[in-house]
mmCIF file of C-alpha atoms in Angstrom:
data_model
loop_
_atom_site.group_PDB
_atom_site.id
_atom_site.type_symbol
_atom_site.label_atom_id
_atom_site.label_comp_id
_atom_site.label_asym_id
_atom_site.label_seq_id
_atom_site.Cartn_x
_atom_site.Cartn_y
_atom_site.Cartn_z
ATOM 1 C CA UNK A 1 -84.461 -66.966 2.180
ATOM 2 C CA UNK A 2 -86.848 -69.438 0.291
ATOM 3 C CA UNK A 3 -88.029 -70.238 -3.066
ATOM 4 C CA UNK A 4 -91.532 -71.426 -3.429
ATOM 5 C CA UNK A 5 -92.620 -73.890 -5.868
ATOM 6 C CA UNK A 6 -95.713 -74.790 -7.117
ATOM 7 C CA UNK A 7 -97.605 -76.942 -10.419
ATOM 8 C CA UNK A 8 -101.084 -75.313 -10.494
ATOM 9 C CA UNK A 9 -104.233 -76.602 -12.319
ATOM 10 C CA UNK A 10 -106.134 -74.476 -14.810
ATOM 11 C CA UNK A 11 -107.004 -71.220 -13.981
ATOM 12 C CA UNK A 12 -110.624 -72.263 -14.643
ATOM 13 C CA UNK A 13 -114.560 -72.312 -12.854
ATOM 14 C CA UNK A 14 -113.728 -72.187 -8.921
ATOM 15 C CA UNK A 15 -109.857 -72.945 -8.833
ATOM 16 C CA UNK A 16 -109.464 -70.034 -10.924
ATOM 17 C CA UNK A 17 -110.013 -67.532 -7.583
ATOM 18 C CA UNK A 18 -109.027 -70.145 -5.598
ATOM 19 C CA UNK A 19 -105.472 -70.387 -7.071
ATOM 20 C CA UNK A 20 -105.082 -66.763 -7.764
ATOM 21 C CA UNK A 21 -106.249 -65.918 -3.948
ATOM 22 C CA UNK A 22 -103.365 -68.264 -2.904
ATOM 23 C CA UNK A 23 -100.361 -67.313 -5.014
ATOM 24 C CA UNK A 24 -100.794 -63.792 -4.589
ATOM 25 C CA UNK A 25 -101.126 -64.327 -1.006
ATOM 26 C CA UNK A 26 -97.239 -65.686 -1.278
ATOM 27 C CA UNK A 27 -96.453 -62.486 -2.619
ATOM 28 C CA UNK A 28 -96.870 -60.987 0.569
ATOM 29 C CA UNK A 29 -94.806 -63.035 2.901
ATOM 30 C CA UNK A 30 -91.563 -61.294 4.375
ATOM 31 C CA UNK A 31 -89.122 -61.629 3.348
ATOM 32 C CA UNK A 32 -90.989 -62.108 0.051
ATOM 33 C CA UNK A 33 -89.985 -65.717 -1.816
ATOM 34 C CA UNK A 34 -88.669 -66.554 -5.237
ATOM 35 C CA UNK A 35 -91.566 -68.284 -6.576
ATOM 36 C CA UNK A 36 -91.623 -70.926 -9.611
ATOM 37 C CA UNK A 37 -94.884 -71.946 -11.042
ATOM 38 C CA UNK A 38 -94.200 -75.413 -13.104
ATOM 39 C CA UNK A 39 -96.496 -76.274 -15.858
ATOM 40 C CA UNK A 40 -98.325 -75.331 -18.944
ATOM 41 C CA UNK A 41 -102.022 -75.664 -17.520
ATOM 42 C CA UNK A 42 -104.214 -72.905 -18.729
ATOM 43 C CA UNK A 43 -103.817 -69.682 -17.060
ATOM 44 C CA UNK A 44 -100.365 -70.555 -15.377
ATOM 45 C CA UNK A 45 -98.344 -68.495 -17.862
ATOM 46 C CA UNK A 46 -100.316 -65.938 -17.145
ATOM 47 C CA UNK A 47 -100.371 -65.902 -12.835
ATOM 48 C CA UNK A 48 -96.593 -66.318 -13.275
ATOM 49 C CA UNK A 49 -95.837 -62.820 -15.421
ATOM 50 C CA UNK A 50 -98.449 -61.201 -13.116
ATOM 51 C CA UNK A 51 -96.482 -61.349 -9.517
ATOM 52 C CA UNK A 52 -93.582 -62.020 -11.414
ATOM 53 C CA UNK A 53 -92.512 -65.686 -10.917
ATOM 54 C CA UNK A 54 -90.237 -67.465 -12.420
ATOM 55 C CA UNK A 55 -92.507 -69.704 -14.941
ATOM 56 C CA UNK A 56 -91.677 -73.481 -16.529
ATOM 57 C CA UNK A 57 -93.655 -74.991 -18.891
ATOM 58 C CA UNK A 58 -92.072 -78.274 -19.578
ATOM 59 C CA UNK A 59 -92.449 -81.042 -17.101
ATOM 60 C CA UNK A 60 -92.330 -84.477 -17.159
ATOM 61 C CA UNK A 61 -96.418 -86.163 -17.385
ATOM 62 C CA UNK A 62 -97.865 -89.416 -17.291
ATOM 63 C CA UNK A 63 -100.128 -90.629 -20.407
ATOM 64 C CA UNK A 64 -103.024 -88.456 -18.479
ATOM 65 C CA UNK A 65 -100.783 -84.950 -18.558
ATOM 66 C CA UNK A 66 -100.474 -85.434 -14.937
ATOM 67 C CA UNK A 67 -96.919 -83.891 -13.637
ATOM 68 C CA UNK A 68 -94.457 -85.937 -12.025
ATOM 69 C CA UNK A 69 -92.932 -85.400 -8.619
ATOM 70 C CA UNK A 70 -89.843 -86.329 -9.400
ATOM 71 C CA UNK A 71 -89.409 -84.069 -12.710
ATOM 72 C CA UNK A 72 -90.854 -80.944 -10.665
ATOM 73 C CA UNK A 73 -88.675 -80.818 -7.621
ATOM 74 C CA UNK A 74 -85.786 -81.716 -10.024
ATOM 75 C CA UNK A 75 -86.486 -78.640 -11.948
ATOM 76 C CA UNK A 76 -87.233 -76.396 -9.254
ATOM 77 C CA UNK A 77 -84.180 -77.446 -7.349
ATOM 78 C CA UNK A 78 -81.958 -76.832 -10.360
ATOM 79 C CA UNK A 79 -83.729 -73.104 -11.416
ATOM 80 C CA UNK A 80 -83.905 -72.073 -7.452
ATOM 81 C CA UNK A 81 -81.321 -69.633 -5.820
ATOM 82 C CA UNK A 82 -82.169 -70.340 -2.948
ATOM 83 C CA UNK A 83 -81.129 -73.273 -0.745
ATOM 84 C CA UNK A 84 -84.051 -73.348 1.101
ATOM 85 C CA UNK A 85 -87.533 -74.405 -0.848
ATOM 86 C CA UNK A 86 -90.607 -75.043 -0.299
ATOM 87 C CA UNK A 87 -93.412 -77.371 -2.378
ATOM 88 C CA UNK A 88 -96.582 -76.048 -2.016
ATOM 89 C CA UNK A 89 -100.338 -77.149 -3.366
ATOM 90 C CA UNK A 90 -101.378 -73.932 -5.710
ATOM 91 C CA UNK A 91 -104.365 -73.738 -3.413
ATOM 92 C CA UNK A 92 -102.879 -72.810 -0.170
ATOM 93 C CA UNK A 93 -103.021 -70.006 1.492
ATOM 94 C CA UNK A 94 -99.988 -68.716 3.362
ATOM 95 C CA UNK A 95 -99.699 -65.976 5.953
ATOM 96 C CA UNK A 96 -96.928 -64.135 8.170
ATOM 97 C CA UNK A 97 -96.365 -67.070 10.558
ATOM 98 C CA UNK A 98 -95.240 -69.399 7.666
ATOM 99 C CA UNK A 99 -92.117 -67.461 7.215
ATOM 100 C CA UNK A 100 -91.579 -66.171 10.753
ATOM 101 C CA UNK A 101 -91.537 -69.841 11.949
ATOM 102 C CA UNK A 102 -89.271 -70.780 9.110
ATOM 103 C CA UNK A 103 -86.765 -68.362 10.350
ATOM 104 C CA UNK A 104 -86.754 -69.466 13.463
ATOM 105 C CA UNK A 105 -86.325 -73.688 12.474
ATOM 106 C CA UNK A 106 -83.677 -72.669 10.202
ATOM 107 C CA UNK A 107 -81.777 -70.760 13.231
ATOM 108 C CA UNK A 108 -82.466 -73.760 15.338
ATOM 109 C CA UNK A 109 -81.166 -76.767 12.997
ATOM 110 C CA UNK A 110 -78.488 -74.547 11.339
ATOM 111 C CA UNK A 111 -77.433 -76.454 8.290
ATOM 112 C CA UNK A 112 -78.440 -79.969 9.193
ATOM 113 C CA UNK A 113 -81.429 -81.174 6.836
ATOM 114 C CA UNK A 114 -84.877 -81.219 7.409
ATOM 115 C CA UNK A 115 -88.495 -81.508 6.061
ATOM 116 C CA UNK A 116 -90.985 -79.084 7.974
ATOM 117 C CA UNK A 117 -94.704 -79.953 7.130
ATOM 118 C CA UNK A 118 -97.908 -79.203 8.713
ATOM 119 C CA UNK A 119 -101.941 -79.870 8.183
ATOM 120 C CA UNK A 120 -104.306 -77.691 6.204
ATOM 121 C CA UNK A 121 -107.079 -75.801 7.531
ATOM 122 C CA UNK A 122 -110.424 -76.684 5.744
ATOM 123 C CA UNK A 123 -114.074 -75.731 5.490
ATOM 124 C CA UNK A 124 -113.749 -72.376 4.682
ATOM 125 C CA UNK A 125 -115.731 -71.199 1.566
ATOM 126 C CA UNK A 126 -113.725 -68.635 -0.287
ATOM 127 C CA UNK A 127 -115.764 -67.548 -3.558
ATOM 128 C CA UNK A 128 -114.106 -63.659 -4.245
ATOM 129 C CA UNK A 129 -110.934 -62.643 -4.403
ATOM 130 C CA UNK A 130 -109.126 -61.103 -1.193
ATOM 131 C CA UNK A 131 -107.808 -57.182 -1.234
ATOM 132 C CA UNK A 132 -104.144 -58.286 -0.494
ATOM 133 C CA UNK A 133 -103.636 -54.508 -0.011
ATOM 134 C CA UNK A 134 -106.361 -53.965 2.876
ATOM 135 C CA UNK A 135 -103.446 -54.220 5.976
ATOM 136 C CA UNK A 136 -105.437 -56.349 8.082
ATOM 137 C CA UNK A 137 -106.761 -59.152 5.219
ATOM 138 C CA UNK A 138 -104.826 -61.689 7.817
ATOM 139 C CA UNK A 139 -106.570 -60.768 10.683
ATOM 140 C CA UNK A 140 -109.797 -60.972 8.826
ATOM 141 C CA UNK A 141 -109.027 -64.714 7.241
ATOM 142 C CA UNK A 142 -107.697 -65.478 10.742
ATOM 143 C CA UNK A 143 -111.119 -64.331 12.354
ATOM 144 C CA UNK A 144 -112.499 -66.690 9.687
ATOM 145 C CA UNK A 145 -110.541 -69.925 10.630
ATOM 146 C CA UNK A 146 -111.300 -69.772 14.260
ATOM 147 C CA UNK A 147 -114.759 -69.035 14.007
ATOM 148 C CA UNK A 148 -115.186 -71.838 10.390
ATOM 149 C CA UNK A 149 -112.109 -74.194 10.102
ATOM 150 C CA UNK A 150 -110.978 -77.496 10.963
ATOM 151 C CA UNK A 151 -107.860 -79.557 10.595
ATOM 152 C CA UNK A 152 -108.490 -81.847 7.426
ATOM 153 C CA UNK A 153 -106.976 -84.889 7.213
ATOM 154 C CA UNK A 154 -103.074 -85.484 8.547
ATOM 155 C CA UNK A 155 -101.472 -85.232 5.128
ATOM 156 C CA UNK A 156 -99.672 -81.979 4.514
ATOM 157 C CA UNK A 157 -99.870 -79.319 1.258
ATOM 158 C CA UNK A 158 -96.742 -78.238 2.053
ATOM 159 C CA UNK A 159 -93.119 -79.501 2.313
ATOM 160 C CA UNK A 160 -90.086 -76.935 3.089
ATOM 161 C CA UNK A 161 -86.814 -78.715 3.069
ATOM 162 C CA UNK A 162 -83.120 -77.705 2.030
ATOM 163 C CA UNK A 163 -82.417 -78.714 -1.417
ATOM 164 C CA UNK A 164 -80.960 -82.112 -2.273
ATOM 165 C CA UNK A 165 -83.170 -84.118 0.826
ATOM 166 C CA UNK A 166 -84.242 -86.536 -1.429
ATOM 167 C CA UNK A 167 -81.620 -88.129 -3.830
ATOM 168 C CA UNK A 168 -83.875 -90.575 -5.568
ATOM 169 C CA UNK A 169 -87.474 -89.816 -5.534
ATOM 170 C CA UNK A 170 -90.002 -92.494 -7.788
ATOM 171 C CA UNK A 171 -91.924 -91.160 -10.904
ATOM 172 C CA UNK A 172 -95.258 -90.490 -8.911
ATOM 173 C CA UNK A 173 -98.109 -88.486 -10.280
ATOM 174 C CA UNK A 174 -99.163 -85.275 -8.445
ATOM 175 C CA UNK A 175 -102.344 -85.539 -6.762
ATOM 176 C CA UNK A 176 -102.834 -89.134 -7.197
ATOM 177 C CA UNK A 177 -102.127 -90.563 -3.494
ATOM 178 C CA UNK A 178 -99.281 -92.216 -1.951
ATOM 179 C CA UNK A 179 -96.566 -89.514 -3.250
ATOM 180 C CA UNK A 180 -97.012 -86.987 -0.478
ATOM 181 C CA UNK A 181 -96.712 -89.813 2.300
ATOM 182 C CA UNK A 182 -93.953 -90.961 0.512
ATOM 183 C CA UNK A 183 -92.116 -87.584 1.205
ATOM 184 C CA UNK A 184 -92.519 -87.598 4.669
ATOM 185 C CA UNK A 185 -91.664 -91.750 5.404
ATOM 186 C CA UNK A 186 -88.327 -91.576 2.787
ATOM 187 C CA UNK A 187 -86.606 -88.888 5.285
ATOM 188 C CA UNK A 188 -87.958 -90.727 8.533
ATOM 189 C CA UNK A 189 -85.979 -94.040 7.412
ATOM 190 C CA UNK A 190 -82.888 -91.668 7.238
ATOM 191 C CA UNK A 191 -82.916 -90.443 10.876
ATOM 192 C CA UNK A 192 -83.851 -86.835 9.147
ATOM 193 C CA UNK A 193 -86.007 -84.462 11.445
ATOM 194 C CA UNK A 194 -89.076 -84.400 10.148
ATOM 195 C CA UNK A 195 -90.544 -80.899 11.486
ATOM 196 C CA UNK A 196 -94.649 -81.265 12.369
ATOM 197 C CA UNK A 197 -95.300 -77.146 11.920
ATOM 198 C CA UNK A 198 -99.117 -77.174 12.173
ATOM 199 C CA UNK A 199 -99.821 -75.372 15.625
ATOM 200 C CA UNK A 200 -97.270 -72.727 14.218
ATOM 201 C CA UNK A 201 -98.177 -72.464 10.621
ATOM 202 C CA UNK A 202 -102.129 -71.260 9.569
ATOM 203 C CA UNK A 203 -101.963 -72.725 6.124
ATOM 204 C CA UNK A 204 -106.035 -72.784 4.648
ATOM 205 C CA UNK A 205 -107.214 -74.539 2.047
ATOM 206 C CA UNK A 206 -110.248 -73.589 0.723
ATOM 207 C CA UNK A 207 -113.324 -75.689 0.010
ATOM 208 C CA UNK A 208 -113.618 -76.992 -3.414
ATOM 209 C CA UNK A 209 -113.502 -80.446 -4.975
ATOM 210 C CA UNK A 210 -112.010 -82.898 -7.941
ATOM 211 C CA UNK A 211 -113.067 -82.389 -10.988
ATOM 212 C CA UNK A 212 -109.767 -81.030 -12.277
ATOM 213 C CA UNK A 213 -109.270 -84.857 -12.661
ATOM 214 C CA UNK A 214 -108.454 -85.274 -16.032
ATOM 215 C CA UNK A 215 -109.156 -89.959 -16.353
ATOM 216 C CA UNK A 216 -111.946 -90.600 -18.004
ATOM 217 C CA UNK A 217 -112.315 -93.145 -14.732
ATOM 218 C CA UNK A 218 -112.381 -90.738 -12.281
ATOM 219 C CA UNK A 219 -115.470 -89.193 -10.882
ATOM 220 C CA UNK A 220 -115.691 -85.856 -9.764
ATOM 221 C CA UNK A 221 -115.953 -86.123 -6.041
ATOM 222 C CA UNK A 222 -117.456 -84.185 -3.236
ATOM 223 C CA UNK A 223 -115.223 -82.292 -1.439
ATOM 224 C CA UNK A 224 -113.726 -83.363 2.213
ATOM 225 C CA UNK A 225 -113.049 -79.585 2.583
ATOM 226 C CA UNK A 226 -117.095 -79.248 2.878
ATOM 227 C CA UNK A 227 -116.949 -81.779 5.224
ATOM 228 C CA UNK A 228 -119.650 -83.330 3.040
ATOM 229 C CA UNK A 229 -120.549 -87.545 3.176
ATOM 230 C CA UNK A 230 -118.716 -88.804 0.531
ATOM 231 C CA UNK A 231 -120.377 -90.452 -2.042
ATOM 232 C CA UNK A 232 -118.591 -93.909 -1.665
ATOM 233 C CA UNK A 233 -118.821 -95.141 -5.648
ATOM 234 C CA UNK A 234 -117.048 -91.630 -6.419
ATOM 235 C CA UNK A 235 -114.386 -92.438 -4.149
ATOM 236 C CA UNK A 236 -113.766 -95.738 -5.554
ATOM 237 C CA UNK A 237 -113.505 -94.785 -8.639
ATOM 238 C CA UNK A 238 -111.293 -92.131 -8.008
ATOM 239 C CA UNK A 239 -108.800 -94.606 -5.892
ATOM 240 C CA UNK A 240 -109.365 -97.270 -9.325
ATOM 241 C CA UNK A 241 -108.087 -94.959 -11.372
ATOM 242 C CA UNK A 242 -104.914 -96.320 -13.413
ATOM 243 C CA UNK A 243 -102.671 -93.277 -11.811
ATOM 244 C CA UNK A 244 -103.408 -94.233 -8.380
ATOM 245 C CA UNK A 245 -102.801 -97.447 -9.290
ATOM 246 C CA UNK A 246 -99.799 -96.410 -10.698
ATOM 247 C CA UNK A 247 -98.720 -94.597 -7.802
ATOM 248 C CA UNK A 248 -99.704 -97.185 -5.423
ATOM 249 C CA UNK A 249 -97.301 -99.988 -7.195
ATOM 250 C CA UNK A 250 -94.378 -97.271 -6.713
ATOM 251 C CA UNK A 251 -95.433 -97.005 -3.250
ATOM 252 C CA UNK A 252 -94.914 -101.032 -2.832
ATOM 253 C CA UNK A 253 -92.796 -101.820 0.775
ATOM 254 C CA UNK A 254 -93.451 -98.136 2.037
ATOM 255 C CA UNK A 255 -95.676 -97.073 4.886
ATOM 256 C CA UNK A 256 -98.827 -94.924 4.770
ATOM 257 C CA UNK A 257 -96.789 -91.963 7.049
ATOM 258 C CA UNK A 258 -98.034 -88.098 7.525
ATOM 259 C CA UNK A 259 -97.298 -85.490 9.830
ATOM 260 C CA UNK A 260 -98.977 -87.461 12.566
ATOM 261 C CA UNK A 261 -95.606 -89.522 12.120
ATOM 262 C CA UNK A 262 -92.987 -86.720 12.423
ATOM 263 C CA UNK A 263 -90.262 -87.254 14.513
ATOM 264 C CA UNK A 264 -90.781 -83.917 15.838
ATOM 265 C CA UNK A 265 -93.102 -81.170 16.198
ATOM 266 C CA UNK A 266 -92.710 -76.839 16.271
ATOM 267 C CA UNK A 267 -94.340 -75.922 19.028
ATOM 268 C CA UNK A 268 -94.416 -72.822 21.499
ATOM 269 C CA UNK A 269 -91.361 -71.535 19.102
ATOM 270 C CA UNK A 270 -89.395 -74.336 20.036
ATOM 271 C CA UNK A 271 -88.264 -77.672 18.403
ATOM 272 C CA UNK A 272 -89.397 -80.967 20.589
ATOM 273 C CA UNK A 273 -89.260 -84.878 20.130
ATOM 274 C CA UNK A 274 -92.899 -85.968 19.300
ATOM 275 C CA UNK A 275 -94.539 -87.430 22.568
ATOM 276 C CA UNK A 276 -95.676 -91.198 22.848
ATOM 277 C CA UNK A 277 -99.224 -89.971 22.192
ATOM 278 C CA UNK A 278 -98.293 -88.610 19.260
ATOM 279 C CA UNK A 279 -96.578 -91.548 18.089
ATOM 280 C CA UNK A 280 -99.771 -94.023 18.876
ATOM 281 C CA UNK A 281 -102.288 -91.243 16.912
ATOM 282 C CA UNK A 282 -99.229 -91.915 14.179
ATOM 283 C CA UNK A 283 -99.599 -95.891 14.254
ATOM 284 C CA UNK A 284 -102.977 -95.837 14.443
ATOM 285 C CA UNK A 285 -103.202 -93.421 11.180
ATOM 286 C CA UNK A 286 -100.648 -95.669 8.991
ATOM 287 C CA UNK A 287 -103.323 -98.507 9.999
ATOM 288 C CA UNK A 288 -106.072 -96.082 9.285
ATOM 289 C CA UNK A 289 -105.154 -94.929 5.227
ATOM 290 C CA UNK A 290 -103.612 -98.305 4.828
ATOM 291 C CA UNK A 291 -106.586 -100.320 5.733
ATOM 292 C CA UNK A 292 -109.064 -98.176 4.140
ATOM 293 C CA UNK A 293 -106.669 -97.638 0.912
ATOM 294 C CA UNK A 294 -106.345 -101.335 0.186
ATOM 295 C CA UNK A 295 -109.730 -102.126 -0.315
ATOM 296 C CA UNK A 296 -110.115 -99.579 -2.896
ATOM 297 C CA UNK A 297 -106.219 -100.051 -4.512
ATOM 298 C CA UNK A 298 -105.571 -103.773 -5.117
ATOM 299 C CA UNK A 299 -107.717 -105.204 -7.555
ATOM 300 C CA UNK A 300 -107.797 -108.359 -5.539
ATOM 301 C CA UNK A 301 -109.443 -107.284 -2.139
ATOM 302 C CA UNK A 302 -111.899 -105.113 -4.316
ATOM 303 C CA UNK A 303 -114.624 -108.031 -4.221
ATOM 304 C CA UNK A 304 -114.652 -107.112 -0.206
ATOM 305 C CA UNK A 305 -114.769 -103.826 -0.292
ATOM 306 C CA UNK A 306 -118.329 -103.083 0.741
ATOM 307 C CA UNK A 307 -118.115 -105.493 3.458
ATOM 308 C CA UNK A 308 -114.965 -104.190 4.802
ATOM 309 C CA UNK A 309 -116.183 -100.714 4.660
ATOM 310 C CA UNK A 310 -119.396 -102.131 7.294
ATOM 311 C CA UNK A 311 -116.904 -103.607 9.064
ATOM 312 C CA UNK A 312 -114.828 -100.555 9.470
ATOM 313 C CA UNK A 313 -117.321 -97.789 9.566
ATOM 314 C CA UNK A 314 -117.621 -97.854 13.585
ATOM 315 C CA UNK A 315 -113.947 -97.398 13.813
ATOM 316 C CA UNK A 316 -113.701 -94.527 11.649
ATOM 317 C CA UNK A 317 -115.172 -91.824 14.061
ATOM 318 C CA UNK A 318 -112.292 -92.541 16.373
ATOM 319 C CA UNK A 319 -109.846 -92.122 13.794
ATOM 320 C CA UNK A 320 -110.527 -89.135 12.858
ATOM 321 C CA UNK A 321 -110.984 -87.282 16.611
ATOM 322 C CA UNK A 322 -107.306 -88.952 17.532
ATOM 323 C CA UNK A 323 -105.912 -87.080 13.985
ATOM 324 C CA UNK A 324 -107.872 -83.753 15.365
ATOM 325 C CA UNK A 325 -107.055 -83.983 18.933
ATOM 326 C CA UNK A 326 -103.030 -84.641 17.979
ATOM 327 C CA UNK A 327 -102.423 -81.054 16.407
ATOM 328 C CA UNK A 328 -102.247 -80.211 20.546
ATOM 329 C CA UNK A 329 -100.166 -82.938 21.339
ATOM 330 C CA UNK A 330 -96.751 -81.400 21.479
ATOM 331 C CA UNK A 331 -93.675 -83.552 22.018
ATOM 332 C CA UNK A 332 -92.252 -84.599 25.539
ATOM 333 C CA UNK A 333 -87.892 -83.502 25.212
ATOM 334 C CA UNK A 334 -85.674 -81.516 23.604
ATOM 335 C CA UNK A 335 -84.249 -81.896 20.126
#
């Protein structure tokens, strides 16, 4: 049915059970995936020959060793099977409803392409590995997200589309901003569905933070998964950082767009036009990243950064309950 695909970091400190809880957990989806782990980060080699993935080492990098976007999917496409695939962060986890609500969008939009993405769930503090073979480890992490989780922000870790969606996709870094977004608005300008799965698909991220980074300019930061206050000279000089910059020139003429932006959402096992509520949560969040973004990005606004941030502190609170209280916004027709 699918082929999953996936560049993970080093199998090192925290990610090292953090990554190894979430791959193995794609081993148990029915039916079970092929699975490709891109890369030669320590440890990947390794996770691949244990669940038996498909493993490539060569990629494309940036001066950094950062993978590029456009060199992974390329790859994956090409080694897949399958004509269905999936991109996936290494630290997701995955459950029963991912594929079970896959079927049924697949049945539903036959052979017409699509991109189906969804929010994480974050704040959950996973620190041992789960017994995949204890039957009811779902119900248990399940129990765990209702009673500890929250939506994080309205990008997604996830993208399932049918191969060949996107023809001519730009050199971005991995995990350096703007590519993700980029995913989601390149399909939107070409009147292809793009599927909002979050009320359908439990997809948790657990809580960890950034110092995988490998620039010498980037600052570990603390972790939005902890739902900690950000310490603000971390984040700028993780969005200073020459691959963000790098990825934000790339990005040039494109909007800010996430799954707050989809022209449709899953929802009650059926496939709806987003609602107009939906679509003003979506305005408001390209104004939301791009605004905040800019201060940070382009060398020339960074002199009015701190005062821009005071001026746009009061307005951030409202942001972020219209991006939490749009996961229940369904849409208002039919396909």
């Amino acid at each position: 049915m699918l082929t999953l695909f996936s560049t993970p970091k080093a199998f090192r400190g925290r990610f090292k059970i953090i990554q190894e809880n979430a791959i193995r957990s794609w081993t148990r989806l029915t039916p079970r995936p092929d699975i490709i782990l891109l890369g030669d980060d320590e440890g990947t080699a390794e996770m691949a020959q244990e669940i038996g993935a498909l493993h490539i080492p060569n990629v494309a990098q940036n001066e950094y060793g950062t993978p590029l976007v456009n060199s992974i999917f390329a790859i994956a496409e090409a080694a897949s099977r399958k004509e269905l695939m999936c991109y996936v962060n290494a630290d997701i986890i995955l459950m029963s409803d991912f594929t079970e609500t896959l079927e049924r969008i697949c049945k539903t939009l036959s052979e017409e392409p699509f991109l189906v993405v969804g929010r994480k769930i974050v704040g959950i503090d996973i620190s041992e590995a789960i017994d995949f073979d204890d039957p009811d480890w779902e119900a248990k992490l399940k129990s765990r997200v209702a009673a500890e989780g929250r939506y994080g922000t309205t990008d997604s870790d996830y993208f399932v589309f049918r191969k060949g969606l996107w023809p001519n996709m730009p050199s971005f870094a991995i995990g350096r901003f703007y590519w993700s977004p980029w995913l989601v608005y390149n399909p939107l300008t070409r009147d292809i569905k793009v599927i909002d799965a979050t009320s359908a698909i439990t997809a948790v991220e657990p809580a960890h933070d950034y110092s995988h980074t490998p620039s010498a300019e980037i600052t570990p930061v603390k972790s939005f998964q902890r739902g900690a206050q950000i310490r603000s000279e971390d984040t700028r000089n993780f969005l200073r950082s020459p691959e963000v910059g790098y990825n934000a020139k790339l990005f040039k003429g494109c909007k800010y767009w996430t799954t707050v932006n989809s022209s449709h959402v899953w929802t009650g096992g059926a496939l709806a036009r987003s609602g107009w509520k939906r679509r003003l949560v979506g305005n408001f969040a390209v104004w939301d990243y791009t605004w905040a973004h800019a201060f940070y990005v382009n060398p020339s606004l960074r002199r009015y950064s701190t005062i821009a941030r005071r001026l746009y502190q009061p307005v951030r609170p409202l942001a972020r309950a219209l991006h939490r209280y749009a996961v229940s916004w369904g849409g208002n027709s039919s396909r």
